[in-house]
C-alpha positions as a Markdown table, in Angstrom:
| # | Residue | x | y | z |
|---|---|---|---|---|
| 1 | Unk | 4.5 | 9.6 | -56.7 |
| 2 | Unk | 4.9 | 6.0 | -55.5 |
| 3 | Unk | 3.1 | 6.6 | -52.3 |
| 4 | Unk | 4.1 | 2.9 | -50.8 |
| 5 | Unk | 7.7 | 3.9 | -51.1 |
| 6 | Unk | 7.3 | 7.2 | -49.3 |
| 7 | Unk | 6.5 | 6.8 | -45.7 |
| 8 | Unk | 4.9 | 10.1 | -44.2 |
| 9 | Unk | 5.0 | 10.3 | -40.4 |
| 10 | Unk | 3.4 | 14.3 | -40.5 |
| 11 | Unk | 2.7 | 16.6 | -43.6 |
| 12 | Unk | 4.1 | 20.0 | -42.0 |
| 13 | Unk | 3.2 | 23.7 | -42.9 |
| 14 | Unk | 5.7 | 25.2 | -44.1 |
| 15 | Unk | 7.0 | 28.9 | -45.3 |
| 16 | Unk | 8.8 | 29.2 | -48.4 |
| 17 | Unk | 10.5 | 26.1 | -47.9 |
| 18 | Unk | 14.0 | 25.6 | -49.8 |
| 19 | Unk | 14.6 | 21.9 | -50.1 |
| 20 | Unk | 18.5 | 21.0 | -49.6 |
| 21 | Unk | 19.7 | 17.5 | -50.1 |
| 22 | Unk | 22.8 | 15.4 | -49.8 |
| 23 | Unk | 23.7 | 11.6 | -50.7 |
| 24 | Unk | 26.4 | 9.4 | -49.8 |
| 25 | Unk | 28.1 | 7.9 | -51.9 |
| 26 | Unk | 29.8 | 9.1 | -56.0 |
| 27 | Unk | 28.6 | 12.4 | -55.1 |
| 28 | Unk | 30.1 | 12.9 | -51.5 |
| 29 | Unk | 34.1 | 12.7 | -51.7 |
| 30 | Unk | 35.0 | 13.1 | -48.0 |
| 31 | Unk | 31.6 | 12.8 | -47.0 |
| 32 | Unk | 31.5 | 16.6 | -47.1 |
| 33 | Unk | 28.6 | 17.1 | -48.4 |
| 34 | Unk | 26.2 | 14.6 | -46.0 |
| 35 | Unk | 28.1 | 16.0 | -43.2 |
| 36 | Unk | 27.1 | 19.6 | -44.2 |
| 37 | Unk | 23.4 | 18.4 | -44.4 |
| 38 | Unk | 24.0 | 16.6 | -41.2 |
| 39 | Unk | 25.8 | 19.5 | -39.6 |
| 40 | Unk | 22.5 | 22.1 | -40.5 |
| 41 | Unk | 20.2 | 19.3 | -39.0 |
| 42 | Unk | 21.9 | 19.8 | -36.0 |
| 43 | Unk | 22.1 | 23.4 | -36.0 |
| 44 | Unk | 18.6 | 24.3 | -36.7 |
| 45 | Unk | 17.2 | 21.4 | -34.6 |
| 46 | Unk | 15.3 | 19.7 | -37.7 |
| 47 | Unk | 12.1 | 17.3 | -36.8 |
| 48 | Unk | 12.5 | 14.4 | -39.0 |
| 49 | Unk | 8.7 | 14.0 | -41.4 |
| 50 | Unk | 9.3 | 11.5 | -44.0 |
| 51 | Unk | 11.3 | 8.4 | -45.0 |
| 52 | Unk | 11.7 | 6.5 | -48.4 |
| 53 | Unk | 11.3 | 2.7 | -48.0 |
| 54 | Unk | 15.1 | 1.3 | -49.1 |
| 55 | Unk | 13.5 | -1.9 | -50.4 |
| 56 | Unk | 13.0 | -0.6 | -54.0 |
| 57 | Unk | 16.1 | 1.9 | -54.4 |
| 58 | Unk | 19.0 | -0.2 | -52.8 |
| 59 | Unk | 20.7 | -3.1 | -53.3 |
| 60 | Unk | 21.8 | -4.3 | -50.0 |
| 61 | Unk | 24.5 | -6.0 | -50.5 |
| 62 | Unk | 26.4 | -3.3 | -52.3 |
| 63 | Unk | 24.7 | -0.9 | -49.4 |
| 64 | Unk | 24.1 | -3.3 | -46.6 |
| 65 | Unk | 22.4 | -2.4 | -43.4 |
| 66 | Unk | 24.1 | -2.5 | -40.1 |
| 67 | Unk | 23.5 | -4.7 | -36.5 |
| 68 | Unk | 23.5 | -2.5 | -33.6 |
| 69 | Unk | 22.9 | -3.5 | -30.0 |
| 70 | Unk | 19.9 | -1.8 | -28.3 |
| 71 | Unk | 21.5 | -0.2 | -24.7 |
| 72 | Unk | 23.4 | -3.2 | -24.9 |
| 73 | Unk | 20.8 | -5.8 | -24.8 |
| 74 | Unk | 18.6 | -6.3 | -27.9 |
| 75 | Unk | 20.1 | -6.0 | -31.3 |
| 76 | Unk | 18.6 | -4.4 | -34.1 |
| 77 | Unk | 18.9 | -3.7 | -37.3 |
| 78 | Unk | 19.9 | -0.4 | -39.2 |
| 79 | Unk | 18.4 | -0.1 | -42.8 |
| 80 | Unk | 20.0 | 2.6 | -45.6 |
| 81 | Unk | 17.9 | 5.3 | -45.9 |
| 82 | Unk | 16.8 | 9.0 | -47.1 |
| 83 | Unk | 15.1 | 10.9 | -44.4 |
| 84 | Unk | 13.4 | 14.1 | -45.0 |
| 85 | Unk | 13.7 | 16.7 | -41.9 |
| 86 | Unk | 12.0 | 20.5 | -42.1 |
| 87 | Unk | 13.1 | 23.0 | -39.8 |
| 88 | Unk | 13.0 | 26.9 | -39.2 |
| 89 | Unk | 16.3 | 28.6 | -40.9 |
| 90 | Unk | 17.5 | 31.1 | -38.5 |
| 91 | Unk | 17.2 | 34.8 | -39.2 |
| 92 | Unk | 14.6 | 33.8 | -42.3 |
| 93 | Unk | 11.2 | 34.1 | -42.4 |
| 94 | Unk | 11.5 | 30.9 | -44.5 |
| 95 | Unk | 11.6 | 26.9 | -43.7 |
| 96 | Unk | 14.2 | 24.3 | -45.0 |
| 97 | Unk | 13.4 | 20.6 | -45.7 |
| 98 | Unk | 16.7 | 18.7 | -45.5 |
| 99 | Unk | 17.0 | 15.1 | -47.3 |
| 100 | Unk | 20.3 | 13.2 | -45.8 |
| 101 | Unk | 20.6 | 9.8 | -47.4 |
| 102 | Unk | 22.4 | 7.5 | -49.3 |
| 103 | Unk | 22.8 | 7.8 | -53.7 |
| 104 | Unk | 20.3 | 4.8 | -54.5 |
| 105 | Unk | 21.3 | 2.5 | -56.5 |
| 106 | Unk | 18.1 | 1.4 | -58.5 |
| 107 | Unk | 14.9 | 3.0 | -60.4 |
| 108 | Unk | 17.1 | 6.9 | -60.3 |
| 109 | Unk | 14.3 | 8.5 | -62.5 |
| 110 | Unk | 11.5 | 7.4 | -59.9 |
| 111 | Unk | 13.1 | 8.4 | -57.0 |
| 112 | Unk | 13.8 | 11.6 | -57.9 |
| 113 | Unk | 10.1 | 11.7 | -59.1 |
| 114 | Unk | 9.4 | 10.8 | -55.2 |
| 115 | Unk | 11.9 | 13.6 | -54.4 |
| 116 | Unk | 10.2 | 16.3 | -56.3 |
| 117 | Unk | 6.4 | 15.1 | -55.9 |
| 118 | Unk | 7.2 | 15.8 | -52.0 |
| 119 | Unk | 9.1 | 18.8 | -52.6 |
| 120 | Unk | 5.8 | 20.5 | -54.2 |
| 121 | Unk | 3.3 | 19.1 | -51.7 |
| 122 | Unk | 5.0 | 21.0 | -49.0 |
| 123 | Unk | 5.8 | 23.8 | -51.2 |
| 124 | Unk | 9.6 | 24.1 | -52.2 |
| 125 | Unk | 10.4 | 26.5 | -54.6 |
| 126 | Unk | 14.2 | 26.4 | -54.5 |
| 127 | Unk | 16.4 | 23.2 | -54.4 |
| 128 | Unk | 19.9 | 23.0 | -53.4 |
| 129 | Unk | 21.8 | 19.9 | -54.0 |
| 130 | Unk | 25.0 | 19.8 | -52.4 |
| 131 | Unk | 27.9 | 17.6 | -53.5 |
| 132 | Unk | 32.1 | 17.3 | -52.9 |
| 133 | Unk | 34.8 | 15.9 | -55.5 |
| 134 | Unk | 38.1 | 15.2 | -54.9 |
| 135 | Unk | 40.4 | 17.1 | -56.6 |
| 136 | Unk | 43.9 | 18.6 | -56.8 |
| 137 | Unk | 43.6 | 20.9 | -53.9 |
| 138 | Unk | 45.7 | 21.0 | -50.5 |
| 139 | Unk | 44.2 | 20.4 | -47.7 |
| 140 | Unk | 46.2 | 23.8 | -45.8 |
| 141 | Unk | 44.1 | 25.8 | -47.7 |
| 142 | Unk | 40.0 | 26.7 | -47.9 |
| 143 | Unk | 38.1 | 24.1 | -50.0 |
| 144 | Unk | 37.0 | 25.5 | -53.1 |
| 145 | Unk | 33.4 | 25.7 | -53.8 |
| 146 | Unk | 31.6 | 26.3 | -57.2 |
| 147 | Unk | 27.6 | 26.9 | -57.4 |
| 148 | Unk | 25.7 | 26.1 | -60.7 |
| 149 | Unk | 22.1 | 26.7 | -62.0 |
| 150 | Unk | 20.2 | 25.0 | -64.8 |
| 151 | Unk | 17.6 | 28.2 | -64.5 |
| 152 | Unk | 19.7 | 31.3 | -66.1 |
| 153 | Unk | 17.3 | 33.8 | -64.7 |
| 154 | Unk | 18.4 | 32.1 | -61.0 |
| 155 | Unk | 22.4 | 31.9 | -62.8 |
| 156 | Unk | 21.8 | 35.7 | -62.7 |
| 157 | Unk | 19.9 | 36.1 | -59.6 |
| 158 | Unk | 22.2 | 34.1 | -57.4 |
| 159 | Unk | 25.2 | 35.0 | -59.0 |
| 160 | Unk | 26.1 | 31.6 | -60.0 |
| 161 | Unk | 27.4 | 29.9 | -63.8 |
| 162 | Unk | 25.7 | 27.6 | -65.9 |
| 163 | Unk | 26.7 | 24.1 | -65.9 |
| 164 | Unk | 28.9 | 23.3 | -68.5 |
| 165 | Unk | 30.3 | 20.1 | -66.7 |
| 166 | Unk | 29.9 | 16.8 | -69.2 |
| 167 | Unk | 30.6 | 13.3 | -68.3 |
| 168 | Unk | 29.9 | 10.9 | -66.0 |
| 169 | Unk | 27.3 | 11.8 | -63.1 |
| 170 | Unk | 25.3 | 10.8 | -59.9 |
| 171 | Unk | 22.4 | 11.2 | -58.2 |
| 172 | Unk | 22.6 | 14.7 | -57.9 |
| 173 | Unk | 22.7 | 15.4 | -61.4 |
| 174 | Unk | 19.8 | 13.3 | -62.5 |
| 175 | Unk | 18.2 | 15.2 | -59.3 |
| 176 | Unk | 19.0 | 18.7 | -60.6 |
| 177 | Unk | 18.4 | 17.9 | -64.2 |
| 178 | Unk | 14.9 | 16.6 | -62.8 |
| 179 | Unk | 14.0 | 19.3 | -60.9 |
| 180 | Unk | 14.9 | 21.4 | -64.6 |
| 181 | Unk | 12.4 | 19.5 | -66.7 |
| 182 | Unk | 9.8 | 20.0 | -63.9 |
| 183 | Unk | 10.3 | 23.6 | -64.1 |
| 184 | Unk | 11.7 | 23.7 | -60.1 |
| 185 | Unk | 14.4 | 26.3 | -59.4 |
| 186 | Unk | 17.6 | 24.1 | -58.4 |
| 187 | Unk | 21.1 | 25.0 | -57.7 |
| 188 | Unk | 24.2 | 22.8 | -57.0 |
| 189 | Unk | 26.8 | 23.4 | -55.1 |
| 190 | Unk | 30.2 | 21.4 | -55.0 |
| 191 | Unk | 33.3 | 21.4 | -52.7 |
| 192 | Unk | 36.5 | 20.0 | -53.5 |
| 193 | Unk | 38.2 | 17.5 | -51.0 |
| 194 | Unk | 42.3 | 16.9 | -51.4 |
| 195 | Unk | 42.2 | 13.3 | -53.0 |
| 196 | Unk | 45.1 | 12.3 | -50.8 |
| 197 | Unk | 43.1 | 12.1 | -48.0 |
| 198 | Unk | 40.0 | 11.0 | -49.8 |
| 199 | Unk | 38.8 | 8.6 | -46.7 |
| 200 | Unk | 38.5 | 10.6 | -43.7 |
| 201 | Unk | 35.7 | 13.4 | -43.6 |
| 202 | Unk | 36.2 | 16.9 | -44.6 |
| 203 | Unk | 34.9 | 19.1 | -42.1 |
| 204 | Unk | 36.8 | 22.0 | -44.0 |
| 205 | Unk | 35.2 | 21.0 | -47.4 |
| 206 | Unk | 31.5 | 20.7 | -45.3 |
| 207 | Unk | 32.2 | 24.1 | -43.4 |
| 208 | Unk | 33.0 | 25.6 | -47.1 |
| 209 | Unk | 29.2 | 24.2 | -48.6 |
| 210 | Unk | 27.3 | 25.4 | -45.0 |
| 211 | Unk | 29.7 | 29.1 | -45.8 |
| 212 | Unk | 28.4 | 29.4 | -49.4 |
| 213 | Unk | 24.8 | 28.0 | -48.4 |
| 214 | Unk | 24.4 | 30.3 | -46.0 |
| 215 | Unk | 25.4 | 33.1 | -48.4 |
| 216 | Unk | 23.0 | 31.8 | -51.0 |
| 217 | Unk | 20.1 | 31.8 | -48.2 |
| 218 | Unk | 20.9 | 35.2 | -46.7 |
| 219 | Unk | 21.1 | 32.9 | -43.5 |
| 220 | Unk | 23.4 | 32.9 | -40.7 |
| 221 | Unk | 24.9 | 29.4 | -39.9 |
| 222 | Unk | 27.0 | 28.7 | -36.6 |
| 223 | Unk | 30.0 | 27.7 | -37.9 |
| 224 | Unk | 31.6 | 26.9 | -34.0 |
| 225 | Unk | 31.8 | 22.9 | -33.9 |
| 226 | Unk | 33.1 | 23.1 | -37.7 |
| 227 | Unk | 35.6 | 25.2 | -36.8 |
| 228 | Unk | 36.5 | 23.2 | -34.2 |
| 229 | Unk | 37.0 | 20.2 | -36.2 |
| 230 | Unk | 38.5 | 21.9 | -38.9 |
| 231 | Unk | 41.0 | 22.6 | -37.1 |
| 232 | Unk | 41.7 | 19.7 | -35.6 |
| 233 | Unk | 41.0 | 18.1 | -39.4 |
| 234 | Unk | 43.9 | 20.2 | -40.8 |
| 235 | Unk | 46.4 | 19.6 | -37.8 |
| 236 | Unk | 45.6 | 15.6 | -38.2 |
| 237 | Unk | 46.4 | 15.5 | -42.0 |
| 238 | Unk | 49.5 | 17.6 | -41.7 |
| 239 | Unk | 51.1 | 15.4 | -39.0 |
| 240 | Unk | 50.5 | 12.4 | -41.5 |
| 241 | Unk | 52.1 | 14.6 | -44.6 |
| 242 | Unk | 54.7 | 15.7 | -42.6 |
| 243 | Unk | 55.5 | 11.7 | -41.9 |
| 244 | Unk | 55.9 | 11.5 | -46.0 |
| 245 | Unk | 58.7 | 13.8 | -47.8 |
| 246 | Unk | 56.8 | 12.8 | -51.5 |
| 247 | Unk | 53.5 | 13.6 | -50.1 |
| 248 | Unk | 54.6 | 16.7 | -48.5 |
| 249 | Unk | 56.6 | 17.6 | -51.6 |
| 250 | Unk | 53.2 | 17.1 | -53.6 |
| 251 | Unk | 51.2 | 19.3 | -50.9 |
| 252 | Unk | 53.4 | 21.9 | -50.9 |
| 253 | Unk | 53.1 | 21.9 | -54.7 |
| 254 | Unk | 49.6 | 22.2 | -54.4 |
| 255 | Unk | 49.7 | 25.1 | -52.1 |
| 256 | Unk | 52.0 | 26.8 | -54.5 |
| 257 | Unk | 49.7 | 26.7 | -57.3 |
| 258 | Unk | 46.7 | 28.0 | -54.9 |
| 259 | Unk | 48.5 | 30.3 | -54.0 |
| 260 | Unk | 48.9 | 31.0 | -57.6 |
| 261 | Unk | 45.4 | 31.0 | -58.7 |
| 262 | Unk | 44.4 | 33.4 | -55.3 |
| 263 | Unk | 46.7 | 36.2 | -56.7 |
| 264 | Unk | 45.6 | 36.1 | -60.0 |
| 265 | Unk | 42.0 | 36.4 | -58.6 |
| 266 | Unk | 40.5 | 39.5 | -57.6 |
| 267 | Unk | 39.0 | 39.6 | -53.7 |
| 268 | Unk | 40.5 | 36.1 | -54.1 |
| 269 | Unk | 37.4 | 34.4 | -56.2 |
| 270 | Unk | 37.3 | 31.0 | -56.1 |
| 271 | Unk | 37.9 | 28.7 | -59.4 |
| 272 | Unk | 35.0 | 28.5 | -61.9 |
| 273 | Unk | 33.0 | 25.5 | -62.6 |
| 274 | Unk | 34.6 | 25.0 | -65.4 |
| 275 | Unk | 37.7 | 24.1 | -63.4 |
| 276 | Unk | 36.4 | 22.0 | -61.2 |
| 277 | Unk | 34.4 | 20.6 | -63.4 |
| 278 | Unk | 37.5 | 19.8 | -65.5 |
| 279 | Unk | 39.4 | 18.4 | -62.1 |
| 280 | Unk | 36.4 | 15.8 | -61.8 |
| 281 | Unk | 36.8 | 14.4 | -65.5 |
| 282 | Unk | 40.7 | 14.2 | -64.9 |
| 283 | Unk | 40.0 | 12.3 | -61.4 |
| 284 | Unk | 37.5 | 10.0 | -63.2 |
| 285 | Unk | 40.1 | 9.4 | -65.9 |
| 286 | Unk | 42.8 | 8.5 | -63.3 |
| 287 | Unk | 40.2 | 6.2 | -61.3 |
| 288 | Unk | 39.6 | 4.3 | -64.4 |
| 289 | Unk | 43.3 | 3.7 | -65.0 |
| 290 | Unk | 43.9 | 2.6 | -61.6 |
| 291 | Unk | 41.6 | 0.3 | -61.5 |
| 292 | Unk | 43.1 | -1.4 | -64.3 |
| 293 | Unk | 46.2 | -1.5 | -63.2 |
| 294 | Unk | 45.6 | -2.2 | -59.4 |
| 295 | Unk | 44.5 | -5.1 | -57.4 |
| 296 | Unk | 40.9 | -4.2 | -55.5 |
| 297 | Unk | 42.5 | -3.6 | -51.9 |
| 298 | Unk | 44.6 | -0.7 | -53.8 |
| 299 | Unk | 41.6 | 1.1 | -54.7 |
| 300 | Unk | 40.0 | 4.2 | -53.2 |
């Protein structure tokens, strides 16, 4: 580990630490998945331990950093970065360590090195990347989530599904790929976010990863401020459908084929990996058309 570009305010104790991480960027279509990570920093009152140093990882005028004013007075400056908090999960005899950050955009192979050289000095022995697509889903109904596992003993432990997903891929996959050659248990979880409204945050697509998360841990979460804006989330989107006749046309399509899916499905199970999997190439496919055949302020 590059120890310059890891800055370590405390080295805490930790027990049975499961490291869960989120990015911004490729992997975080309606920022569900950093405001999941954000959401459990909250919740279980994390300490923040660690930073990486932006300098070598991001490219800061693709990323830039932001001016703030200081109570009104002084104005400062806001870098990009990947913080590292650790806090007790509730009803666990365990700890998490929680990275919220930003998908770098240099040197991917050393950072995740970073990632994983800190993740076994404190201890981890699980890692849980969590991520969020857009896909073909409606957002009147609750956001699919899929888990995957490199590790088939953990596949079968956990209940989860191989990865079968090829294509393109972000930080999180060269993450939990990593932690795979280094012999670290990983698992990643994905939510899908109605593409229509790909913008705005999905606190019904971050409620759905902190649902199956807490499942995975054995943990209760408090789900009450998600709820909350959930449903204010779902009430927001459908006045703006509802302004549309296509767009509600194509939602109610959507809900249709849900609806579809859910009675096929036993206990209504949720679609496989495969599936969404599939939904990312197809939304990758259509990006790369539209891009050609849009002007720049047209694009998502």
């Amino acid at each position: 580990m590059a120890q310059a570009d890891l800055r370590l305010s405390e080295r805490p104790t930790l027990r049975s630490p499961v490291l869960i991480t989120a990015f911004r960027g490729w992997n975080d279509g309606g920022q569900a998945a950093t405001v999941a990570a954000g959401y459990l920093v909250e919740q279980w009152d994390a300490t923040r331990f660690a930073d990486v140093d932006p300098e070598a990882f991001m490219d800061f005028q693709a990323v830039r950093p932001t001016v703030t004013l200081d109570e009104g007075l002084s104005r400062r400056i806001e870098w990009p970065e990947n913080a590292f908090y650790h806090a007790a999960i509730p009803g666990t005899d365990r700890d998490a360590v929680i990275l919220v950050g930003v998908e770098p955009n240099y040197r991917w192979r050393a950072f995740t090195d970073l990632v994983i050289g800190l993740a076994r000095d404190v201890g981890v022995d699980l890692v849980v990347t969590l991520g969020a697509l857009l896909a073909d889903v409606p957002h009147t109904r609750p956001a699919p989530v899929t888990g995957a596992a490199t590790d088939p003993a953990l596949v079968e432990e956990l209940g989860l599904q191989l990865s079968r997903y090829e294509g393109p891929t972000g930080i999180v996959g060269v993450l939990h790929d990593a932690c795979r050659t280094a012999g670290l248990r990983s698992v990643s979880l994905w939510s899908a976010v109605p593409h229509y409204v790909s913008l705005a945050p999905s606190p019904r697509a971050a409620k759905a990863l902190c649902v199956r998360l807490s499942d995975l841990l054995g943990a209760p979460i408090d789900m009450t401020d998600l709820d909350e804006a959930e449903t204010e989330y779902a009430s927001q989107v459908s006045e703006a459908v509802a302004s549309d006749p296509d767009t509600q046309a194509y939602v109610e399509e959507l809900e249709q084929r849900a609806d579809t899916i859910e009675s096929f499905a036993e206990g209504g199970e949720l679609p496989t990996g495969e599936s969404l999997a599939a939904e990312l190439t197809r939304f990758l496919r259509e990006q790369e058309h539209r891009r050609k055949d849009d002007p720049p302020a047209d694009q998502p």
